[in-house]
CSV table of C-alpha atoms in Angstrom, one decimal:
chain,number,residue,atom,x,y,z
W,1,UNK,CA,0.0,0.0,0.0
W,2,UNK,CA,1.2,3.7,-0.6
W,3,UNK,CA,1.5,5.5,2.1
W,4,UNK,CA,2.3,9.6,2.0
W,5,UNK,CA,4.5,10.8,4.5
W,6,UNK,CA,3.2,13.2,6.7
W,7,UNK,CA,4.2,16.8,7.0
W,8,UNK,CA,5.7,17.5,10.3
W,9,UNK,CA,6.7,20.8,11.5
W,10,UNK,CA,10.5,21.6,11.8
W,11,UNK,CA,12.3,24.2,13.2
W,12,UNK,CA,12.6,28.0,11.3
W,13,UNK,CA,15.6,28.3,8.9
W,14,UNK,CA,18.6,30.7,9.7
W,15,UNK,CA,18.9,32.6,6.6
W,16,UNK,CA,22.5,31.2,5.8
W,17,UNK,CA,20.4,27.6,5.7
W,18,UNK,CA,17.7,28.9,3.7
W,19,UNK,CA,20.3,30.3,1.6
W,20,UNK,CA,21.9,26.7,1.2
W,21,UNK,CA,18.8,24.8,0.9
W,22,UNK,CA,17.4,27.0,-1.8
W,23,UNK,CA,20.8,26.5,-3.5
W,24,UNK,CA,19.6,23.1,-4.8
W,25,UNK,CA,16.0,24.8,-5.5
W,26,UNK,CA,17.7,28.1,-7.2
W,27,UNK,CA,15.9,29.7,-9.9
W,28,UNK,CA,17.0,27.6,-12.8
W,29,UNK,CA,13.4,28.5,-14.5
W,30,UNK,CA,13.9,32.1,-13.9
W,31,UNK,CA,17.2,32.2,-15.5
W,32,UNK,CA,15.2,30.7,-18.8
W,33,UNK,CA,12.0,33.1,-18.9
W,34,UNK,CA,10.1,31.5,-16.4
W,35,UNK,CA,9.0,33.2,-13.3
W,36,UNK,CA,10.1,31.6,-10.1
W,37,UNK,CA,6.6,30.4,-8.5
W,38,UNK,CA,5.1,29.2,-12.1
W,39,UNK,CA,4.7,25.8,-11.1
W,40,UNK,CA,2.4,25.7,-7.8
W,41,UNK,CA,1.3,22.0,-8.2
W,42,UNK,CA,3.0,19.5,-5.7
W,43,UNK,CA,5.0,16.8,-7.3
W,44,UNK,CA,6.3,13.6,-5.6
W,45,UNK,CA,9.2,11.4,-5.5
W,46,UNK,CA,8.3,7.4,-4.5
W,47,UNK,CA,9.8,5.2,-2.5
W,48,UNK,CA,9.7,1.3,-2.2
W,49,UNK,CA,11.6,-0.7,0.6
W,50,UNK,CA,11.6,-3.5,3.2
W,51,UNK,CA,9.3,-1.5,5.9
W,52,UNK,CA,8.0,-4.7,8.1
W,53,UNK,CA,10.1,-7.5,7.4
W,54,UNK,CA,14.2,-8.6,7.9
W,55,UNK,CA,15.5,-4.7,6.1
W,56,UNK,CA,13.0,-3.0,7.9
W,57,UNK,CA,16.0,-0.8,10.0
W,58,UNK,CA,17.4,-0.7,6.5
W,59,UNK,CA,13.9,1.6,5.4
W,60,UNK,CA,12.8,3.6,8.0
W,61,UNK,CA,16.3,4.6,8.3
W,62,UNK,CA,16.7,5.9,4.3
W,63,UNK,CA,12.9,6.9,5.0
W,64,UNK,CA,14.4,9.2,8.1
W,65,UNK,CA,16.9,10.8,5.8
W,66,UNK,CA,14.9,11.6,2.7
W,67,UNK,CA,11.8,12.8,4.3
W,68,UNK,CA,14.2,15.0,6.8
W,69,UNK,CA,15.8,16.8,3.4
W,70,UNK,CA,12.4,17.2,1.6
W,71,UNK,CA,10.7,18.5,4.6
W,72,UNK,CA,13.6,21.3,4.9
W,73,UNK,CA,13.4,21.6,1.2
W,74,UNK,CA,10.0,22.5,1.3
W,75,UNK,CA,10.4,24.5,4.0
W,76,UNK,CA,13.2,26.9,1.8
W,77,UNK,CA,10.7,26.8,-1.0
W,78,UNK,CA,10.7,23.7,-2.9
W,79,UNK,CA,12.2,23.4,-6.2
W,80,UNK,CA,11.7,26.8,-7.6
W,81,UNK,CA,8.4,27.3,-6.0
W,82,UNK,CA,6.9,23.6,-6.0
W,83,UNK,CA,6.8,21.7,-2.7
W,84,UNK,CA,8.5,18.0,-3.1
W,85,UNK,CA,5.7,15.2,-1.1
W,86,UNK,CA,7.9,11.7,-0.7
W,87,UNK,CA,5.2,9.0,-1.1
W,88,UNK,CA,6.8,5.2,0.7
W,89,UNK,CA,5.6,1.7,-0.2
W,90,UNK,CA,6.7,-1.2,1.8
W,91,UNK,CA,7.6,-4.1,-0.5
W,92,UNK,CA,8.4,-6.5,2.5
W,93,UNK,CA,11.9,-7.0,1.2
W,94,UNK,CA,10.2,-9.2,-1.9
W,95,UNK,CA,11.3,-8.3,-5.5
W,96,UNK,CA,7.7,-8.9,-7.1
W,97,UNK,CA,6.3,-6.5,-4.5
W,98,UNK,CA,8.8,-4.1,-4.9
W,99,UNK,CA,8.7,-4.1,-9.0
W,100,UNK,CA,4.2,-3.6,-8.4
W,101,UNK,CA,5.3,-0.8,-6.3
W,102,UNK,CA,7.2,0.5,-8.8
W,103,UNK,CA,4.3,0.0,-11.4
W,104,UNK,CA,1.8,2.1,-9.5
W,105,UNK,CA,3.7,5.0,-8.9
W,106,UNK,CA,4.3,5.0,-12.8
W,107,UNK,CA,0.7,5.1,-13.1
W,108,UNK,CA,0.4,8.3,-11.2
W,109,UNK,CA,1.5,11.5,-12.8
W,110,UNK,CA,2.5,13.4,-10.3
W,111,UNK,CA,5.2,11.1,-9.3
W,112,UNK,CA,8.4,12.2,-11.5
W,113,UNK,CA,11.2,10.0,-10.0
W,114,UNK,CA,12.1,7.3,-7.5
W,115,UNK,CA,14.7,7.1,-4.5
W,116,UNK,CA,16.8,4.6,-2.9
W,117,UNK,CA,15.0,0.7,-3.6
W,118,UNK,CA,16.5,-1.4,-1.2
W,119,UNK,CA,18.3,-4.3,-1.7
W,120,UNK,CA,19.8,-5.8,-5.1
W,121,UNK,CA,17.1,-8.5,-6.5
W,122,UNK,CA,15.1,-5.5,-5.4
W,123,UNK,CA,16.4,-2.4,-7.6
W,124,UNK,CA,16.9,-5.0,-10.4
W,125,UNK,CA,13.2,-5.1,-10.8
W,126,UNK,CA,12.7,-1.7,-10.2
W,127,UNK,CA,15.3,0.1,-12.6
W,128,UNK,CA,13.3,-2.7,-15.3
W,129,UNK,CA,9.8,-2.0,-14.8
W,130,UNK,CA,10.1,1.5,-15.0
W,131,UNK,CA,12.7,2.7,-17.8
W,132,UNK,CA,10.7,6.2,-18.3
W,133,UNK,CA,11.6,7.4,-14.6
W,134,UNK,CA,14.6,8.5,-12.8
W,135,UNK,CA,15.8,5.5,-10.0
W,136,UNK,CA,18.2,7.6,-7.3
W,137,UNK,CA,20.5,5.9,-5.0
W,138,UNK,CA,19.8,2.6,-5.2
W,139,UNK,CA,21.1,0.7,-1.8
W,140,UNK,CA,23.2,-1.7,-3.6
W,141,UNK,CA,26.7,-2.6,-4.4
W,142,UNK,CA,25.9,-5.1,-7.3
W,143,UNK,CA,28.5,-5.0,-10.1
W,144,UNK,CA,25.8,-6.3,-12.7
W,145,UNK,CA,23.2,-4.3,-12.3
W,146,UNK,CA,25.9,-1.6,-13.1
W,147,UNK,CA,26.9,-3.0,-16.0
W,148,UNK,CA,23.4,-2.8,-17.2
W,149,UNK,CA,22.8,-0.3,-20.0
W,150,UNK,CA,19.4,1.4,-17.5
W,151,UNK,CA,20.1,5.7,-18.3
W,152,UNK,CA,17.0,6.0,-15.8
W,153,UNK,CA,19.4,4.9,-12.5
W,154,UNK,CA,21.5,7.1,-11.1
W,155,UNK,CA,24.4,5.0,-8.5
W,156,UNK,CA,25.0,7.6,-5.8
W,157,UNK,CA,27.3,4.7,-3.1
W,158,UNK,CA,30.7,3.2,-4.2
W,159,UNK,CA,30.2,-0.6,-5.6
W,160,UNK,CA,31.2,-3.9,-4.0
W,161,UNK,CA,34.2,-4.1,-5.2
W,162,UNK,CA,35.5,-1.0,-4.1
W,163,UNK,CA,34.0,-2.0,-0.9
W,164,UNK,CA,35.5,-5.5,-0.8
W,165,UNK,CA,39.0,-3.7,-2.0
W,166,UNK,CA,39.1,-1.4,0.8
W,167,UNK,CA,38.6,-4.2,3.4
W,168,UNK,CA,41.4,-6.3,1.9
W,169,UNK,CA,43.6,-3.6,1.4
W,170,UNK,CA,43.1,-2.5,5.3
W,171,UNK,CA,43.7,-5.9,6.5
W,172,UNK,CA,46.9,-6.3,4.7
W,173,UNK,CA,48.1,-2.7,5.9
W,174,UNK,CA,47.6,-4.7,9.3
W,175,UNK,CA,49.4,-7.8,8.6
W,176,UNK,CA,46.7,-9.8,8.0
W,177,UNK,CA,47.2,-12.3,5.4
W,178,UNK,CA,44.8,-15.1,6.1
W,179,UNK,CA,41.6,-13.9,4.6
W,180,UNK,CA,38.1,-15.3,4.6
W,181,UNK,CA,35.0,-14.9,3.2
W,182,UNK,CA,30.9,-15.6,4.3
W,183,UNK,CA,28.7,-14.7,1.6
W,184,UNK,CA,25.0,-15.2,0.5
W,185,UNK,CA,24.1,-17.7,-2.1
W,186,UNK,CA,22.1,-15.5,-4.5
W,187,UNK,CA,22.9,-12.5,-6.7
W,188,UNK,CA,23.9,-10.6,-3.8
W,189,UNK,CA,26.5,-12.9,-2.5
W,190,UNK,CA,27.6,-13.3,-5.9
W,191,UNK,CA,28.5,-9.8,-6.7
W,192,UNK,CA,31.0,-9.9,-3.1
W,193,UNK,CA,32.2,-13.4,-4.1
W,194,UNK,CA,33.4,-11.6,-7.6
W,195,UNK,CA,34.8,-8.5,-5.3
W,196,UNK,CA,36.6,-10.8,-3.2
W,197,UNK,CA,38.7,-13.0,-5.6
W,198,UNK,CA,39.5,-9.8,-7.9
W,199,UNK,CA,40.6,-8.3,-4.5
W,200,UNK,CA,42.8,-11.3,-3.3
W,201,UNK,CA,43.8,-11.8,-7.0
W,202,UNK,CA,45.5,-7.7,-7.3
W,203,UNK,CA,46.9,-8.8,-3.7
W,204,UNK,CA,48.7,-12.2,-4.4
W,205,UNK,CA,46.9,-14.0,-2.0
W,206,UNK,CA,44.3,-17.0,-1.7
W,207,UNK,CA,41.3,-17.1,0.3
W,208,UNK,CA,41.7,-18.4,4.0
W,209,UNK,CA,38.0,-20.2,3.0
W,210,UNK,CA,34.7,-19.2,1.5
W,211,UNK,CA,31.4,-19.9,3.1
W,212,UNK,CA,27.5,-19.3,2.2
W,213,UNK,CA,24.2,-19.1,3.6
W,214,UNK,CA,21.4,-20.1,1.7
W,215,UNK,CA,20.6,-16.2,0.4
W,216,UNK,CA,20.0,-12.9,2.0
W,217,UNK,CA,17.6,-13.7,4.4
W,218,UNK,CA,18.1,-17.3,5.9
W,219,UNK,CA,18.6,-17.6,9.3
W,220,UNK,CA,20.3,-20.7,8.6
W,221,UNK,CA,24.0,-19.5,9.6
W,222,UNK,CA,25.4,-22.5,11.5
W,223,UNK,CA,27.1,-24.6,8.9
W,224,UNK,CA,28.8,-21.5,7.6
W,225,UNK,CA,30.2,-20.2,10.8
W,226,UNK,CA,31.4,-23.6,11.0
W,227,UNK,CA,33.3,-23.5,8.0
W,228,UNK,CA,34.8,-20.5,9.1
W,229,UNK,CA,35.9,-21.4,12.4
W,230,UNK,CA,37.6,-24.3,11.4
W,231,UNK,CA,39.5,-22.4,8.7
W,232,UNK,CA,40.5,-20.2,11.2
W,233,UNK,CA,41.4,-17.5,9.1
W,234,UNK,CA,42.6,-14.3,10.7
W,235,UNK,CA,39.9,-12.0,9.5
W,236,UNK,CA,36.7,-13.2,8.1
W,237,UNK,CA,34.7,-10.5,5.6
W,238,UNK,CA,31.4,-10.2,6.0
W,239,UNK,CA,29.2,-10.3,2.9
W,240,UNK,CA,25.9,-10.2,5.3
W,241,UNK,CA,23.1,-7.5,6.2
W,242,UNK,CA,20.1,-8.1,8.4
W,243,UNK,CA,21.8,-11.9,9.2
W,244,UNK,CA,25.0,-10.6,10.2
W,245,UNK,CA,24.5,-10.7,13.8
W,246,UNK,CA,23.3,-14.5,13.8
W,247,UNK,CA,26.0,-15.6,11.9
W,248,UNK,CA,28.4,-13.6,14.0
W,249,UNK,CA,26.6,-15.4,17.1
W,250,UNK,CA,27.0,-18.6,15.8
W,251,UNK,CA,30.9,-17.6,14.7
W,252,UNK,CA,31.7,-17.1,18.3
W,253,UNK,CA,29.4,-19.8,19.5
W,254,UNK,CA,32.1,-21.9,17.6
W,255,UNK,CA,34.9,-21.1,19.4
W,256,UNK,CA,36.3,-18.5,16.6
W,257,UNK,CA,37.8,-15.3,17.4
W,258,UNK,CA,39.1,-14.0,13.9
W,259,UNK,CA,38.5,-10.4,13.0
W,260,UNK,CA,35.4,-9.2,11.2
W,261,UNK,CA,35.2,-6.9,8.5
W,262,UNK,CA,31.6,-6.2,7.6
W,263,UNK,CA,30.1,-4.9,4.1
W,264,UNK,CA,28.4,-1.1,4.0
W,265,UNK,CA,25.6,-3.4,4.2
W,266,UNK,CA,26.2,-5.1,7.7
W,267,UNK,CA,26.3,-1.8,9.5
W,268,UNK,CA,22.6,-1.7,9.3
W,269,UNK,CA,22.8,-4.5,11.9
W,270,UNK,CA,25.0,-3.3,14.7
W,271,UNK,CA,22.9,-2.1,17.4
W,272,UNK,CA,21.4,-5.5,16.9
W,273,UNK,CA,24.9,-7.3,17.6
W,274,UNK,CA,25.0,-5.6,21.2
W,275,UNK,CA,28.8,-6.6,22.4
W,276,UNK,CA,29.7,-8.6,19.3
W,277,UNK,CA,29.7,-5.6,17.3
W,278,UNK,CA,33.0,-4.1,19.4
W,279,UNK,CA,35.9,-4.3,17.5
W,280,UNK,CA,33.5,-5.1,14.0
W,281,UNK,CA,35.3,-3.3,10.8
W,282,UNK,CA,33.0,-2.1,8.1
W,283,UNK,CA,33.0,-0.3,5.2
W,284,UNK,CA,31.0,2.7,5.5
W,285,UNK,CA,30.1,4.6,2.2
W,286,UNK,CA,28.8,8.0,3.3
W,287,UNK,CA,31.2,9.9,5.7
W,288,UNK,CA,30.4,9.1,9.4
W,289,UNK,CA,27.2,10.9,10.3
W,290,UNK,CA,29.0,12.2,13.5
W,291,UNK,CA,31.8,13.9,11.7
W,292,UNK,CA,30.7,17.8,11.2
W,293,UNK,CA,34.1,18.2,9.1
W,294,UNK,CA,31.8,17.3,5.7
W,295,UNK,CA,29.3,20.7,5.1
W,296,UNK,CA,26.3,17.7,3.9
W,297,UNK,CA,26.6,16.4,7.4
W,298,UNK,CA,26.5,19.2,9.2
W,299,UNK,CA,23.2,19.7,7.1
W,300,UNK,CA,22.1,16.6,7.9
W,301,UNK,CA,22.3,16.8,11.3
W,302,UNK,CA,20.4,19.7,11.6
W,303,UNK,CA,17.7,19.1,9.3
W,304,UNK,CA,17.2,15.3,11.3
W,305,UNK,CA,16.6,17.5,14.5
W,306,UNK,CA,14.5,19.8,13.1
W,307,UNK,CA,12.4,17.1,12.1
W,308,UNK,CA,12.3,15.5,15.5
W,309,UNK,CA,15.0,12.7,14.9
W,310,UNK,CA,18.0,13.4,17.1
W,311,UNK,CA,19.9,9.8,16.6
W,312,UNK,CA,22.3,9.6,13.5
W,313,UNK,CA,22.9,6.7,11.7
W,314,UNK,CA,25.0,5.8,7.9
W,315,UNK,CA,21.7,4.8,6.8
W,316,UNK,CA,19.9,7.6,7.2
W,317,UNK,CA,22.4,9.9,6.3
W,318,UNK,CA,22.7,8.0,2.8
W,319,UNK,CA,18.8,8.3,2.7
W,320,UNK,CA,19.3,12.4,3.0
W,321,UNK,CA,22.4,12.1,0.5
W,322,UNK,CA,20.0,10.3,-2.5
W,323,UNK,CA,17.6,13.3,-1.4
W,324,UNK,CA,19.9,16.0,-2.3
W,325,UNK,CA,21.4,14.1,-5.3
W,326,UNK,CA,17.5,14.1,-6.6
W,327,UNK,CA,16.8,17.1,-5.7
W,328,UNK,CA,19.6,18.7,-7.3
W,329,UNK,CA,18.4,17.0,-10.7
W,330,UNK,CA,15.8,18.4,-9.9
W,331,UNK,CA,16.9,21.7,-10.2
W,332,UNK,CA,18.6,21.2,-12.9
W,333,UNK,CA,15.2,19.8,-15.2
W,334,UNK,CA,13.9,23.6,-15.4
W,335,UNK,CA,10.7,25.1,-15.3
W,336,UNK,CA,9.3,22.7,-16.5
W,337,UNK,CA,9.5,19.3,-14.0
W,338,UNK,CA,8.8,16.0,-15.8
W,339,UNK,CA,9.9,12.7,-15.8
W,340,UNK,CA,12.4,13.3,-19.1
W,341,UNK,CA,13.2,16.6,-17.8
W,342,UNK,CA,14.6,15.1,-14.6
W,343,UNK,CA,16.6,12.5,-16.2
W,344,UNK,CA,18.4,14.8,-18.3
W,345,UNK,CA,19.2,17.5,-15.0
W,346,UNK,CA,20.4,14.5,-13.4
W,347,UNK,CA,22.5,13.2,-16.3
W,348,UNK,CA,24.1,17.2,-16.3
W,349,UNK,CA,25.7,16.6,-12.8
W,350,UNK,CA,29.3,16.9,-13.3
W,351,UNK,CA,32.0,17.4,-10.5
W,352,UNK,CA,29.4,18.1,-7.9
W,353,UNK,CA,30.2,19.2,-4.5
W,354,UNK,CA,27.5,17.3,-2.1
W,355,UNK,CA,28.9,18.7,1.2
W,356,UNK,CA,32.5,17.6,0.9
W,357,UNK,CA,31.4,14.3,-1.2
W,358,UNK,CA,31.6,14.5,-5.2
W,359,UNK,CA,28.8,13.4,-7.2
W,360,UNK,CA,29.7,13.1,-11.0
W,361,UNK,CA,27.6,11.8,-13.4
W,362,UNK,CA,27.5,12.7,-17.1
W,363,UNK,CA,26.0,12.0,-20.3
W,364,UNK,CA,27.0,8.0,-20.2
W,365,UNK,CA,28.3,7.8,-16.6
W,366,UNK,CA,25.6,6.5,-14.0
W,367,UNK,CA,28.1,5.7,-11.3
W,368,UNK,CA,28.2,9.1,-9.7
W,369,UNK,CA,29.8,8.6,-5.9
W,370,UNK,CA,33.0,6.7,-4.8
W,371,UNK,CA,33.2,7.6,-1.4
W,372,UNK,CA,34.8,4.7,0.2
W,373,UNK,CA,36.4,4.8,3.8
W,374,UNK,CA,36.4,2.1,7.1
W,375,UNK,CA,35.2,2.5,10.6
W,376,UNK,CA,35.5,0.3,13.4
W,377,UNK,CA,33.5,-0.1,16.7
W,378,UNK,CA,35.2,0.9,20.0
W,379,UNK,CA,35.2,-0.4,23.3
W,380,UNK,CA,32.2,1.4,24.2
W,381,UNK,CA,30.2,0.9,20.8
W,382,UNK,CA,31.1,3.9,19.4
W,383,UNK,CA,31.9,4.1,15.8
W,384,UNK,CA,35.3,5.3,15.1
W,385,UNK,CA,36.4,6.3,11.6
């Protein structure tokens, strides 16, 4: 079912903010003929995730993000005079679901573009079923659904194997040559398995051992912790999301006490790993949402308090990211905002300063971030990076 978010009230603007904020809704029309307010009709941007089901802190978290820089958007005007609604779907994690989603906000007009479908059997169905509309931020990794020719999606995170080279490359740096790998059976787990051996392969090594679970959402862990612990490798990666924490249970449970290095993915999970998240690695693909050195989270921040959200989290902060990336094709479209319009403002975003991030699209380019960096979880369950 479609659900429209509701408008809550956030907290006046100081004019430097409304200044920023009205930066990605500047008078693009104006500058062509068109007076600023000529388009008074709301449009709206859809969502489709996991709301109720095994990614459901996966969606409201993306959900908190977007709907925090649209409600401040609005709030500084809209995009040049035209207020932004962000209309959510809950495809229960399930592709079919997600792709009908997808169908019936094509039906309706009013919605121009789509924002961050979660999960990679997920966006493949959506960046299919609706090749006329914009698809922003898709939360996957997934080499092939890069190598796609799709001109509607628009890749705002780093891929998998960027991830998967970072981890490697850290765990050399600290002397660690033993490397393993747990992995999901399914398109997912494929994509990291490719990262992996091209990573191990550029660093002369050979994998430690390489487990699965059945696919993204089995519970069923125990055989591949098993694996693992009798490889004994010195640090395991982990190609997991919302089952990371079972399988890291069951690791332990095992008798193993190798290093973990999570995916962007895993990090989703941690405040469900309690203490087995302390001393977890992960990639993380946005900067850290505590840092207020990047100018995007220091937006962030305050537009997540201003609409009544005061804890911070990767997730959400990538959610408020694909906002801005939208929002600034959005801008770029013209006075005249339509599906085709949006496409091609977000396919003229070149070099573009996010806040300290770079998005960089292009006329064949779709892989528009590469923001890659690796925190760790302290003593005390803070995330250092």
């Amino acid at each position: 079912m479609t659900v429209p978010v509701p408008r809550e009230s956030i907290a006046p603007l100081s004019t430097s903010r409304r200044r920023a904020l009205t930066g990605l809704a500047a008078t693009a029309a104006a500058g062509l003929g068109f007076p600023a307010l000529a388009q008074t009709r709301a449009v709206r941007v859809g969502a489709t995730f996991d709301n109720s089901s095994v990614e459901k802190a996966n969606g409201q978290g993306l959900y908190q993000g977007s709907s925090a820089f649209f409600n401040a958007l609005n709030k500084a005007g809209g995009i040049n005079g035209t207020k932004v609604e962000l209309v959510i779907a809950d495809d229960t994690f399930k592709p079919e679901v997600a792709k009908a989603n997808a169908l019936a906000f094509e039906k309706d007009s009013s919605v121009l573009a789509l924002v961050h479908p979660l999960g990679t059997r997920q966006t493949a169905a959506v960046m299919d079923a609706v090749p006329g509309m914009a698809v922003v931020g898709p939360i996957t990794g997934t080499i092939s659904l890069r190598k796609k020719v799709s001109p509607n999606t628009f890749w705002v995170r780093a891929n998998y194997d960027q991830e998967v080279d970072k981890l490697v490359s850290t765990a050399i740096v600290l002397g660690q040559s033993r490397i393993g790998l747990v992995h999901s059976d399914d398109p997912l787990g494929q994509s990291v398995l490719g990262a992996f051996k091209n990573a191990l392969v550029k660093a002369k090594l050979e994998p430690a051992v390489i487990a699965t679970t059945p696919n993204t959402t089995s519970m069923e862990v125990g055989p591949a912790a098993e694996a693992i612990a009798k490889a004994k490798p010195q640090v395991v990666v982990v190609g997991l999301a919302g089952t990371a924490p079972v399988f890291l249970k069951a690791l332990r449970e095992a008798g193993n006490s190798s290093s973990a290095y999570g995916l962007s993915i895993t990090a989703s999970a941690l405040s469900a790993m309690g203490d087995l998240a302390k001393g977890l690695g992960f990639v993380i693909v946005v900067p850290s949402p505590y840092s207020t050195k990047f100018e995007i989270v220091r937006r962030y921040q305050a537009d997540m308090v201003a609409n009544g959200v005061k804890e911070f989290s990767l997730t959400s902060l990538e959610g408020y990211m694909n906002a801005a990336v939208l929002a600034e094709g959005m801008r770029r479209a013209g006075g005249s905002l339509t599906r085709a319009s949006v496409m091609s403002g977000l396919a003229s975003i070149e070099n573009f300063d996010l806040g300290g991030v770079k998005i960089n699209y292009g006329r064949t380019n779709r892989e528009g971030g590469q923001f890659v960096d690796v925190a760790v979880i302290g003593s005390r369950g803070q995330m250092l990076s």
